PDB file of C-alpha atoms and ligand atoms in Angstrom:
ATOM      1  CA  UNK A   9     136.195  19.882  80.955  1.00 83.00           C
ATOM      2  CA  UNK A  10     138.739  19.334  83.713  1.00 95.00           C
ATOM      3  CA  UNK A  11     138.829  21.353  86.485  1.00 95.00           C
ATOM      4  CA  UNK A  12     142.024  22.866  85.868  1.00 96.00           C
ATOM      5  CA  UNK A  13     141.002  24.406  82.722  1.00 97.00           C
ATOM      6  CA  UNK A  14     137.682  26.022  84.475  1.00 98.00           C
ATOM      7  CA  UNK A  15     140.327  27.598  87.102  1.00 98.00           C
ATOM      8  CA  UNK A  16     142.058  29.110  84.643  1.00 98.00           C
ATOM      9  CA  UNK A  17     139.149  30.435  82.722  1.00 98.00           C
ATOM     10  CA  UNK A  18     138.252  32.102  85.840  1.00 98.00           C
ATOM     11  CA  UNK A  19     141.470  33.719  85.614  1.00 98.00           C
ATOM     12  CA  UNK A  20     141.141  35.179  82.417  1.00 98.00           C
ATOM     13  CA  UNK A  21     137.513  36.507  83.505  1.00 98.00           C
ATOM     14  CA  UNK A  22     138.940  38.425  86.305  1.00 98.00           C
ATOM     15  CA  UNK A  23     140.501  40.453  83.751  1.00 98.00           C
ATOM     16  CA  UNK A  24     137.651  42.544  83.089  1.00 98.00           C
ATOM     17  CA  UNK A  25     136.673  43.073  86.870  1.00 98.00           C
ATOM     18  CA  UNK A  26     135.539  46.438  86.848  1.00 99.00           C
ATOM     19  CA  UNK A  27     136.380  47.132  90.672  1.00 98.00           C
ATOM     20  CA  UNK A  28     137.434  50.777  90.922  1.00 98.00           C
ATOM     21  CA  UNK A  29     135.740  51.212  94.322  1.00 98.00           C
ATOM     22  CA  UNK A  30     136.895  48.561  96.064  1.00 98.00           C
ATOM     23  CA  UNK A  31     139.930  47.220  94.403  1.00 98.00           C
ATOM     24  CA  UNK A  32     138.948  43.825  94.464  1.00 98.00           C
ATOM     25  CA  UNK A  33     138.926  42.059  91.156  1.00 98.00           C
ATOM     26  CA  UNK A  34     136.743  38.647  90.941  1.00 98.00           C
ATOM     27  CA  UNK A  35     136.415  36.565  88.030  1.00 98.00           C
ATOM     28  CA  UNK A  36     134.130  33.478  87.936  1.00 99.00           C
ATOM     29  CA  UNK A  37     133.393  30.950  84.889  1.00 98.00           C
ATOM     30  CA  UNK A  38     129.896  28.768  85.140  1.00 98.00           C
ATOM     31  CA  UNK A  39     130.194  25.216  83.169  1.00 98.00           C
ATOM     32  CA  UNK A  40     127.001  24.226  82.117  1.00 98.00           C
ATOM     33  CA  UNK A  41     125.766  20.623  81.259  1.00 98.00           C
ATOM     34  CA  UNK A  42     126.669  20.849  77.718  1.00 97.00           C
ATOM     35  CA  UNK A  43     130.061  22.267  78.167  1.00 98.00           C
ATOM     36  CA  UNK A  44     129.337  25.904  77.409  1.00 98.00           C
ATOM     37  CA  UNK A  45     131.659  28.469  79.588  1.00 98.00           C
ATOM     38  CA  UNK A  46     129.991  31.340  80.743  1.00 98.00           C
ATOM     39  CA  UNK A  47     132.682  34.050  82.311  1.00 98.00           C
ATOM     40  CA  UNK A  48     131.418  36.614  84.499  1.00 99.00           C
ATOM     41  CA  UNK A  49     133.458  39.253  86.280  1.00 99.00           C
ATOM     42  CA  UNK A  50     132.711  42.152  89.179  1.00 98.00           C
ATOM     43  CA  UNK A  51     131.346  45.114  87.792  1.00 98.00           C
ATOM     44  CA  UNK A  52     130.926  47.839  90.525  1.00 98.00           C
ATOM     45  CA  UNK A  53     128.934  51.138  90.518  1.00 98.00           C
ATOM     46  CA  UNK A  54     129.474  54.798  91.870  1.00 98.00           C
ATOM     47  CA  UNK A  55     126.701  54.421  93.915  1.00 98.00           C
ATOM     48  CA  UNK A  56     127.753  51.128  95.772  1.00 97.00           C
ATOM     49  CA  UNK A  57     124.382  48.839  95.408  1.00 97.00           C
ATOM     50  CA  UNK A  58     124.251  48.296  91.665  1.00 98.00           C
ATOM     51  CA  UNK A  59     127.180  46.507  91.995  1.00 98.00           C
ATOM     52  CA  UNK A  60     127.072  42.909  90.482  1.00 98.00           C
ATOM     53  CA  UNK A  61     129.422  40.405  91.657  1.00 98.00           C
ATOM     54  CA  UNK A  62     131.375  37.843  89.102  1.00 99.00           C
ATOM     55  CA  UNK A  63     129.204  34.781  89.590  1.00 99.00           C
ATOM     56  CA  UNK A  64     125.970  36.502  89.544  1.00 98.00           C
ATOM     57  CA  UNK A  65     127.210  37.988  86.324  1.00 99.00           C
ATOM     58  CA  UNK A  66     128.218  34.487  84.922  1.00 99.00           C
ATOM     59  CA  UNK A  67     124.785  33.277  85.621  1.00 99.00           C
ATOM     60  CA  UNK A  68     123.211  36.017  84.304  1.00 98.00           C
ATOM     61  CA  UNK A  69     124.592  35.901  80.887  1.00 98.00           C
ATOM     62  CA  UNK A  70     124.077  32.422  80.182  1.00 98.00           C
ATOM     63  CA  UNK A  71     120.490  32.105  81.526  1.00 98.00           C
ATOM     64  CA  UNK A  72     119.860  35.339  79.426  1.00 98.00           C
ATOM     65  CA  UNK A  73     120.967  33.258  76.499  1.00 98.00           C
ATOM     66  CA  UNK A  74     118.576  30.003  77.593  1.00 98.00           C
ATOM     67  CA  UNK A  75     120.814  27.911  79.682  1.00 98.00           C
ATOM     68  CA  UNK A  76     119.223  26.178  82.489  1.00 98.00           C
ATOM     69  CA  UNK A  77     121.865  23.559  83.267  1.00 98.00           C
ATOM     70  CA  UNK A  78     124.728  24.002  85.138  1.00 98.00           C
ATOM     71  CA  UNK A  79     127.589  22.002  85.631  1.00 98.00           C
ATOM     72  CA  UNK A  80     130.014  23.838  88.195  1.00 98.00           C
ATOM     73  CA  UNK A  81     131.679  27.530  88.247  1.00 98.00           C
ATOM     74  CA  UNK A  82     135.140  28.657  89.499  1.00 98.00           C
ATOM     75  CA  UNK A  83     135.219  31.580  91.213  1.00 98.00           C
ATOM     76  CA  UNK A  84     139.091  33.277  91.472  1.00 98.00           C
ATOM     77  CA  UNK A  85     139.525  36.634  93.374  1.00 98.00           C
ATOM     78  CA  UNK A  86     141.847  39.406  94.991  1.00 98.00           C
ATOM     79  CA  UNK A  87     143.321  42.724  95.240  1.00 98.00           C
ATOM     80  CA  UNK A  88     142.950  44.491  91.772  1.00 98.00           C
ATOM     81  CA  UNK A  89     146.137  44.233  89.640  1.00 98.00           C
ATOM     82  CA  UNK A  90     147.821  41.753  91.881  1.00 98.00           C
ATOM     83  CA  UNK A  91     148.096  37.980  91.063  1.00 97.00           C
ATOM     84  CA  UNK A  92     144.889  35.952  93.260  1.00 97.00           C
ATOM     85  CA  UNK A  93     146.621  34.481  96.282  1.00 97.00           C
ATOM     86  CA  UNK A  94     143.453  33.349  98.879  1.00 98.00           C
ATOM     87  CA  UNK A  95     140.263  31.988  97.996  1.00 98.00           C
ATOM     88  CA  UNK A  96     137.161  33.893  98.017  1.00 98.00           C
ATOM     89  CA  UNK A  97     133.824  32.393  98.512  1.00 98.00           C
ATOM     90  CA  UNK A  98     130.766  33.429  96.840  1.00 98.00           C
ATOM     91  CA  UNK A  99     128.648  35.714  99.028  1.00 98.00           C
ATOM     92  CA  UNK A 100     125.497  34.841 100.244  1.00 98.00           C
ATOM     93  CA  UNK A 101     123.311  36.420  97.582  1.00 98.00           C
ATOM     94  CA  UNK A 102     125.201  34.683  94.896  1.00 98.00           C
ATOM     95  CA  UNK A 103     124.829  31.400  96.769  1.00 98.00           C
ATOM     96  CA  UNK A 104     121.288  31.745  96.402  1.00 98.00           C
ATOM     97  CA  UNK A 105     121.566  32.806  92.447  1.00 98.00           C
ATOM     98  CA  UNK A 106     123.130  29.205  92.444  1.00 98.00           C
ATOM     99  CA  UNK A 107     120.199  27.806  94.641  1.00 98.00           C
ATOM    100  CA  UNK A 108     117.839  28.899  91.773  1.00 98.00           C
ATOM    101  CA  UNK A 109     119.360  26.955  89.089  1.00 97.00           C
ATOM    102  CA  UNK A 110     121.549  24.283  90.346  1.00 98.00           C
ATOM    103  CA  UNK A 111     120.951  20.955  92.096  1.00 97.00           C
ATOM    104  CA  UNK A 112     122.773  21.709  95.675  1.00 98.00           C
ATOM    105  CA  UNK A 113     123.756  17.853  95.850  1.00 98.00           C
ATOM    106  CA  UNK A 114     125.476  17.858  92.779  1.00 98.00           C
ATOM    107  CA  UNK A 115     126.579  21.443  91.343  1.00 98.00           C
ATOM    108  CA  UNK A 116     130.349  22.155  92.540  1.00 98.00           C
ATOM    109  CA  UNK A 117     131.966  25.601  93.272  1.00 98.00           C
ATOM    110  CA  UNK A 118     135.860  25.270  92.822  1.00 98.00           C
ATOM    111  CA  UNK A 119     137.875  27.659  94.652  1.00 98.00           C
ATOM    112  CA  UNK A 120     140.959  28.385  93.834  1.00 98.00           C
ATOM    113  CA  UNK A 121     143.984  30.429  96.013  1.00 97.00           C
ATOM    114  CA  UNK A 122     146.167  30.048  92.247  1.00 96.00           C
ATOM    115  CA  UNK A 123     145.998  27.992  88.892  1.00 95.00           C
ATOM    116  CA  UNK A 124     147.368  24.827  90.623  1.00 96.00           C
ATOM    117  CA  UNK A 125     145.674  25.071  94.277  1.00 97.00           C
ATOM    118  CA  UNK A 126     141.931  24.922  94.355  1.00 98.00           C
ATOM    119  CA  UNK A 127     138.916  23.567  96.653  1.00 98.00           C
ATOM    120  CA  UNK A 128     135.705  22.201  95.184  1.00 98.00           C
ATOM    121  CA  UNK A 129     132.606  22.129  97.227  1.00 98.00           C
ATOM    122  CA  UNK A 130     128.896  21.177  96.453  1.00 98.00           C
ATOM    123  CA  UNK A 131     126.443  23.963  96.550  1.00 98.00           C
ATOM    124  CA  UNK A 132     125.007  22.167  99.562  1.00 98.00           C
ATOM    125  CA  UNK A 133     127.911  22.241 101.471  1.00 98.00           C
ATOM    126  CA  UNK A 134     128.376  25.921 101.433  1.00 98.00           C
ATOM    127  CA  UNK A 135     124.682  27.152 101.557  1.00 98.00           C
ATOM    128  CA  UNK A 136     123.135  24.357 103.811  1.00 98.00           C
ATOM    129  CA  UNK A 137     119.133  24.182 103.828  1.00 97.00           C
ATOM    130  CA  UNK A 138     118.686  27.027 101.365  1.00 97.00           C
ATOM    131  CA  UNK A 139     115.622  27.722 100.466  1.00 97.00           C
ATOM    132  CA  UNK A 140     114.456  27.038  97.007  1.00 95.00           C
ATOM    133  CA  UNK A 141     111.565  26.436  94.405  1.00 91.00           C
ATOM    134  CA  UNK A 142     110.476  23.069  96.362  1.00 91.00           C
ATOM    135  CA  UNK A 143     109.708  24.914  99.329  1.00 91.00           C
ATOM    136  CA  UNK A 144     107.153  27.394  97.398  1.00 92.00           C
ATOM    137  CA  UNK A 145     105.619  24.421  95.817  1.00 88.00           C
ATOM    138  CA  UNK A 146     105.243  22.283  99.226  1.00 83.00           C
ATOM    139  CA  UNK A 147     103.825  25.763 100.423  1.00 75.00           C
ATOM    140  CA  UNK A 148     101.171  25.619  97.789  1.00 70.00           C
ATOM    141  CA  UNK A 149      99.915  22.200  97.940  1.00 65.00           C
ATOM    142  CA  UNK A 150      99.245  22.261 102.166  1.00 60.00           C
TER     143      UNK A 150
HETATM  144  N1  THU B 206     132.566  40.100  94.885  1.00 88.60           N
HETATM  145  C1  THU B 206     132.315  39.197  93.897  1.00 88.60           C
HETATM  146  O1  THU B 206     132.333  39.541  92.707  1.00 88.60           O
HETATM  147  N2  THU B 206     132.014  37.923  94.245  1.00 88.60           N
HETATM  148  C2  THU B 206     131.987  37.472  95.519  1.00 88.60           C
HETATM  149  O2  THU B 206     131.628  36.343  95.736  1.00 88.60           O
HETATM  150  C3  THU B 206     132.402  38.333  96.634  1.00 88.60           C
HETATM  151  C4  THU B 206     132.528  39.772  96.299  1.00 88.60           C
HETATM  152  C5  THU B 206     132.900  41.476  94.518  1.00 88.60           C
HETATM  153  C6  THU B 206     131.823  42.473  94.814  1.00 88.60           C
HETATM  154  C7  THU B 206     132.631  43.756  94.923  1.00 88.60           C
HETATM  155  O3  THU B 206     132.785  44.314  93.636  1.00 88.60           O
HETATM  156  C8  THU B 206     134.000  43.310  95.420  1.00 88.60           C
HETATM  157  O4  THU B 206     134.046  41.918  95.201  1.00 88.60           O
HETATM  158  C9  THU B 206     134.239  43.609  96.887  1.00 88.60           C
HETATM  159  O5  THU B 206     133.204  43.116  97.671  1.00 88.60           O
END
């Protein structure tokens, strides 16, 4: 799938952004290996800490439905009922969602300001030496 079309599926998942709290609406889509898309959006809470954001949510539902392999996401954001017009970078707990389930060398995060202007960046690049499953199993074997 070309990166253009993830961008704008990320779009479209922004749609449902339940953001009444803060008024910021985020939509992500997560491409797995097989060329599934899995669209996630923000879905807040009255009492603040439920709150999941739009990638966690993407992940969620596809490894909920036995997807392991992950390809990229796009991740599209800004103020509720206004066209996106900045990028907005995963925070750090959905960085390390993505640390659980996707090669840092090679999974990308595209981020785009609008449907033609977008970044892509490796997982690695953005969360540099997170801490993953390899360190728990080094831990175990000294
Ligand atoms: N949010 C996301 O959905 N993804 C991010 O990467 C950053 C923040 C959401 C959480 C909250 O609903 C709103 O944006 C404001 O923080």
């Amino acid at each position: 799938m070309d990166e253009s079309r993830l961008v704008r599926e990320a779009a479209a998942a922004r749609e449902a952004a339940y953001a009444p709290y803060s008024g910021f609406s985020v939509g992500a889509a997560l491409l797995t290996k097989s060329g599934k898309v899995y669209r996630g959006c923000n879905i807040e809470n009255a009492t603040y800490s439920p709150t999941n954001c739009a990638e966690r949510t993407a992940f969620f539902k596809a490894v909920s439905e036995g997807e392991r392999d992950f390809e990229a996401i796009a991740v599209v954001g800004g103020k509720s009922g206004e066209p996106f017009s900045d990028y907005c970078p995963p925070c750090g707990v959905c960085r390390q969602v993505m640390m659980e389930f996707c090669d840092p060398g090679r999974f990308r995060i595209l981020l785009a300001k609008n449907a033609e202007e977008w970044k892509a960046f490796t997982l690695a690049e953005i969360l540099p030496m997170g801490f993953g499953r390899d360190q728990l199993e080094k831990g175990r074997s000294e």
